[in-house]
CSV table of C-alpha atoms in Angstrom, one decimal:
chain,number,residue,atom,x,y,z
A,11,ASP,CA,82.8,114.4,85.1
A,12,SER,CA,83.1,116.9,87.7
A,13,GLY,CA,82.3,119.6,86.8
A,14,VAL,CA,85.2,121.5,87.1
A,15,THR,CA,87.4,122.6,84.2
A,16,GLN,CA,91.1,122.6,83.8
A,17,THR,CA,93.0,123.7,81.1
A,18,PRO,CA,95.6,122.9,79.6
A,19,LYS,CA,95.7,118.9,80.2
A,20,HIS,CA,99.5,118.7,79.1
A,21,LEU,CA,102.0,121.4,79.5
A,22,ILE,CA,105.5,121.1,78.4
A,23,THR,CA,108.2,123.4,79.2
A,24,ALA,CA,111.8,124.4,80.1
A,25,THR,CA,113.5,125.4,83.3
A,26,GLY,CA,113.1,129.0,84.1
A,27,GLN,CA,109.8,129.3,82.1
A,28,ARG,CA,106.6,130.4,83.6
A,29,VAL,CA,103.4,129.0,83.0
A,30,THR,CA,99.9,129.9,83.6
A,31,LEU,CA,97.1,126.9,84.4
A,32,ARG,CA,93.4,127.5,84.5
A,33,CYS,CA,90.5,126.3,86.4
A,34,SER,CA,86.7,126.5,86.0
A,35,PRO,CA,84.9,125.4,89.2
A,36,ARG,CA,81.3,123.8,89.3
A,37,SER,CA,78.6,126.3,88.9
A,38,GLY,CA,78.0,128.1,92.1
A,39,ASP,CA,80.9,126.7,93.6
A,40,LEU,CA,82.3,129.7,95.8
A,41,SER,CA,85.8,128.0,96.3
A,42,VAL,CA,88.8,126.9,94.4
A,43,TYR,CA,91.3,125.1,95.7
A,44,TRP,CA,94.9,124.0,93.7
A,45,TYR,CA,96.6,121.0,94.6
A,46,GLN,CA,99.6,119.4,93.7
A,47,GLN,CA,100.4,115.8,92.8
A,48,SER,CA,103.6,114.1,92.4
A,49,LEU,CA,105.0,110.5,93.2
A,50,ASP,CA,106.8,111.4,96.2
A,51,GLN,CA,104.7,113.9,97.9
A,52,GLY,CA,101.1,112.7,96.9
A,53,LEU,CA,98.6,115.4,97.1
A,54,GLN,CA,100.0,118.7,98.8
A,55,PHE,CA,97.1,121.8,99.3
A,56,LEU,CA,98.9,124.7,97.8
A,57,ILE,CA,96.4,127.6,98.3
A,58,GLN,CA,92.6,128.2,98.6
A,59,TYR,CA,90.4,131.1,97.5
A,60,TYR,CA,86.9,131.9,98.3
A,61,ASN,CA,84.5,133.9,96.3
A,62,GLY,CA,87.8,135.9,94.8
A,63,GLU,CA,89.6,135.9,98.2
A,64,GLU,CA,92.5,133.9,99.6
A,65,ARG,CA,91.7,131.9,102.1
A,66,ALA,CA,94.3,129.4,103.1
A,67,LYS,CA,97.9,128.9,102.0
A,68,GLY,CA,99.5,125.3,102.1
A,69,ASN,CA,102.9,124.4,100.6
A,70,ILE,CA,103.0,127.0,98.4
A,71,LEU,CA,106.5,128.3,96.4
A,72,GLU,CA,106.8,132.0,96.6
A,73,ARG,CA,107.6,131.1,93.0
A,74,PHE,CA,104.2,130.4,92.7
A,75,SER,CA,101.1,132.4,92.9
A,76,ALA,CA,97.5,132.3,92.1
A,77,GLN,CA,94.2,134.4,91.7
A,78,GLN,CA,90.4,134.1,91.6
A,79,PHE,CA,88.9,136.4,89.1
A,80,PRO,CA,85.2,137.7,89.6
A,81,ASP,CA,83.5,135.4,87.4
A,82,LEU,CA,85.0,132.7,89.8
A,83,HIS,CA,87.9,131.1,87.5
A,84,SER,CA,90.7,130.6,88.9
A,85,GLU,CA,94.5,130.6,87.7
A,86,LEU,CA,97.9,129.3,89.0
A,87,ASN,CA,100.8,131.0,88.1
A,88,LEU,CA,104.4,129.1,88.2
A,89,SER,CA,107.5,131.0,87.7
A,90,SER,CA,111.1,130.0,87.1
A,91,LEU,CA,110.2,126.7,86.9
A,92,GLU,CA,112.7,123.9,88.2
A,93,LEU,CA,113.1,120.1,87.1
A,94,GLY,CA,111.1,119.2,90.5
A,95,ASP,CA,107.7,121.4,89.6
A,96,SER,CA,106.9,118.7,87.4
A,97,ALA,CA,103.9,117.5,88.6
A,98,LEU,CA,99.7,116.9,88.0
A,99,TYR,CA,98.1,119.7,89.3
A,100,PHE,CA,94.6,119.5,90.2
A,101,CYS,CA,92.1,122.2,90.9
A,102,ALA,CA,89.2,121.7,92.6
A,103,SER,CA,85.9,123.4,93.6
A,104,SER,CA,83.4,123.3,96.4
A,105,VAL,CA,80.1,125.4,97.6
A,106,ALA,CA,81.9,125.4,101.0
A,107,GLU,CA,84.7,123.6,103.4
A,108,GLY,CA,84.4,120.2,103.0
A,109,LYS,CA,83.6,118.0,100.2
A,110,LEU,CA,85.6,118.8,97.3
A,111,PHE,CA,85.2,118.2,93.5
A,112,PHE,CA,88.3,117.7,91.4
A,113,GLY,CA,89.6,118.5,87.6
A,114,SER,CA,91.2,116.1,85.6
A,115,GLY,CA,94.4,118.0,85.8
A,116,THR,CA,96.9,119.5,84.5
A,117,GLN,CA,100.3,117.4,83.8
A,118,LEU,CA,103.4,119.9,84.0
A,119,SER,CA,106.8,118.7,82.1
A,120,VAL,CA,109.6,120.4,82.9
A,121,LEU,CA,112.2,119.6,80.7
B,5,GLY,CA,101.9,116.8,113.5
B,6,GLU,CA,99.0,116.3,111.4
B,7,SER,CA,99.0,113.3,109.1
B,8,VAL,CA,97.4,110.9,107.9
B,9,GLY,CA,98.6,107.6,106.2
B,10,LEU,CA,97.2,104.2,104.9
B,11,HIS,CA,98.4,101.3,106.2
B,12,LEU,CA,98.6,99.3,102.9
B,13,PRO,CA,100.3,100.6,99.8
B,14,THR,CA,98.7,98.1,97.6
B,15,LEU,CA,96.0,95.8,97.8
B,16,SER,CA,95.3,93.3,95.3
B,17,VAL,CA,91.7,91.3,95.3
B,18,GLN,CA,89.7,88.7,93.5
B,19,GLU,CA,86.9,90.3,91.4
B,20,GLY,CA,83.8,89.4,93.3
B,21,ASP,CA,85.3,89.4,96.8
B,22,ASN,CA,85.1,92.3,99.6
B,23,SER,CA,87.8,95.0,99.7
B,24,ILE,CA,88.8,96.9,102.8
B,25,ILE,CA,91.3,99.6,102.4
B,26,ASN,CA,92.6,101.3,105.5
B,27,CYS,CA,93.5,104.5,106.8
B,28,ALA,CA,95.1,105.9,110.1
B,29,TYR,CA,94.7,109.5,111.0
B,30,SER,CA,96.6,111.7,113.9
B,31,ASN,CA,94.5,115.2,114.3
B,32,SER,CA,91.7,114.0,116.8
B,33,ALA,CA,90.3,117.2,116.5
B,34,SER,CA,89.3,115.9,112.7
B,35,ASP,CA,85.8,116.0,112.3
B,36,TYR,CA,85.0,115.4,109.0
B,37,PHE,CA,86.3,112.3,106.7
B,38,ILE,CA,86.1,111.6,103.0
B,39,TRP,CA,87.3,109.1,100.4
B,40,TYR,CA,88.3,109.7,97.2
B,41,LYS,CA,89.1,107.2,94.2
B,42,GLN,CA,91.6,108.2,91.3
B,43,GLU,CA,91.9,106.2,88.2
B,44,SER,CA,94.8,106.7,86.1
B,45,GLY,CA,94.7,110.3,84.3
B,46,LYS,CA,92.2,111.4,86.1
B,47,GLY,CA,91.3,113.6,89.0
B,48,PRO,CA,90.1,112.4,92.2
B,49,GLN,CA,86.5,111.1,92.7
B,50,PHE,CA,84.3,111.5,95.2
B,51,ILE,CA,83.3,108.2,96.9
B,52,ILE,CA,81.6,108.8,100.5
B,53,ASP,CA,82.0,111.1,103.5
B,54,ILE,CA,81.3,110.8,106.8
B,55,ARG,CA,81.1,113.2,109.5
B,56,SER,CA,82.8,112.4,113.3
B,57,ASN,CA,79.5,112.0,114.9
B,58,MET,CA,78.7,109.3,112.9
B,59,ASP,CA,80.2,105.9,113.0
B,60,LYS,CA,79.0,104.0,109.9
B,61,ARG,CA,77.8,105.3,106.3
B,62,GLN,CA,76.7,103.3,103.5
B,63,GLY,CA,76.5,104.3,100.0
B,64,GLN,CA,76.0,101.9,96.8
B,65,ARG,CA,78.8,99.0,97.3
B,66,VAL,CA,80.3,101.1,100.0
B,67,THR,CA,80.8,101.7,103.5
B,68,VAL,CA,83.1,103.8,105.4
B,69,LEU,CA,83.8,103.1,109.4
B,70,LEU,CA,85.1,105.5,111.6
B,71,ASN,CA,86.7,104.6,115.0
B,72,LYS,CA,87.7,107.9,116.9
B,73,THR,CA,89.0,105.6,119.8
B,74,VAL,CA,91.9,104.4,117.5
B,75,LYS,CA,91.5,107.1,114.9
B,76,HIS,CA,90.9,104.8,112.1
B,77,LEU,CA,89.1,105.0,109.1
B,78,SER,CA,88.0,102.4,106.5
B,79,LEU,CA,86.5,101.4,103.3
B,80,GLN,CA,84.7,98.7,102.3
B,81,ILE,CA,83.4,97.5,99.0
B,82,ALA,CA,81.2,94.7,98.1
B,83,ALA,CA,82.0,92.7,95.2
B,84,THR,CA,84.7,94.4,94.1
B,85,GLN,CA,84.9,94.8,90.1
B,86,PRO,CA,87.9,95.4,87.9
B,87,GLY,CA,86.5,99.3,87.4
B,88,ASP,CA,87.1,99.8,91.2
B,89,SER,CA,90.7,99.6,90.6
B,90,ALA,CA,92.4,102.9,91.2
B,91,VAL,CA,94.3,104.5,94.2
B,92,TYR,CA,92.0,105.2,97.1
B,93,PHE,CA,92.9,108.5,99.2
B,94,CYS,CA,91.6,109.2,102.2
B,95,ALA,CA,91.4,112.6,103.8
B,96,GLU,CA,90.4,114.6,106.9
B,97,THR,CA,89.3,118.1,107.9
B,98,PRO,CA,90.4,119.1,111.2
B,99,GLN,CA,87.5,121.7,111.9
B,100,GLY,CA,87.0,123.8,109.0
B,101,GLY,CA,90.6,123.4,107.9
B,102,LYS,CA,92.1,122.7,104.9
B,103,LEU,CA,91.4,119.1,103.4
B,104,ILE,CA,94.4,116.5,104.3
B,105,PHE,CA,95.0,113.7,101.9
B,106,GLY,CA,96.7,110.5,102.9
B,107,GLN,CA,99.1,108.9,100.5
B,108,GLY,CA,96.7,106.1,99.0
B,109,THR,CA,96.5,102.8,98.7
B,110,GLU,CA,96.4,101.4,94.9
B,111,LEU,CA,93.7,98.6,94.6
B,112,SER,CA,94.2,96.0,91.9
B,113,VAL,CA,91.0,93.6,90.9
B,114,LYS,CA,92.1,90.5,89.7
B,115,PRO,CA,89.8,88.8,87.2
């Protein structure tokens, strides 16, 4: 168990809908990262937050947004969902830059 | 551009043999490297890391070798066990930047 908690484990929704993925980092970790994993793209970095503020942005679509709350948990919001958004979404946390600890992921299926 | 790639997408070994998984990276400024193991249905799990001021680091049954001259990273697993079956990712951090993952190598251990 990495100590990073993600909910829900599975999410099935329809195109055009909006969903929210939730992540609780390891105790003491200030950084939260979101990654998308699909079969043809591997692990793609989406966005990083550090102590409530956005630190780095990767290949995140404008339809996607995230935030980190004062208690350090984070949410990833995906809107106007398309079939191609179906993927595993991972959250990871770290004390500082470097070694990341990953949650078990949320499997998103857009039908 | 930056890229981290794996030489072999799949690797099949006999139980008890040693496994070697290779990885090439393109960013000579990367100073931190990590190997992750991902089992089916789970998030990536940290195995071992190495900084660019080292060329070898050993863990329990695993060794990571770094050759900065040819920008090559390898993961050696001694006495491979069925529980080692998973996808293995190398990842690099270009001087404090975000972690960049390779595409992964699937290791299959035959009993």
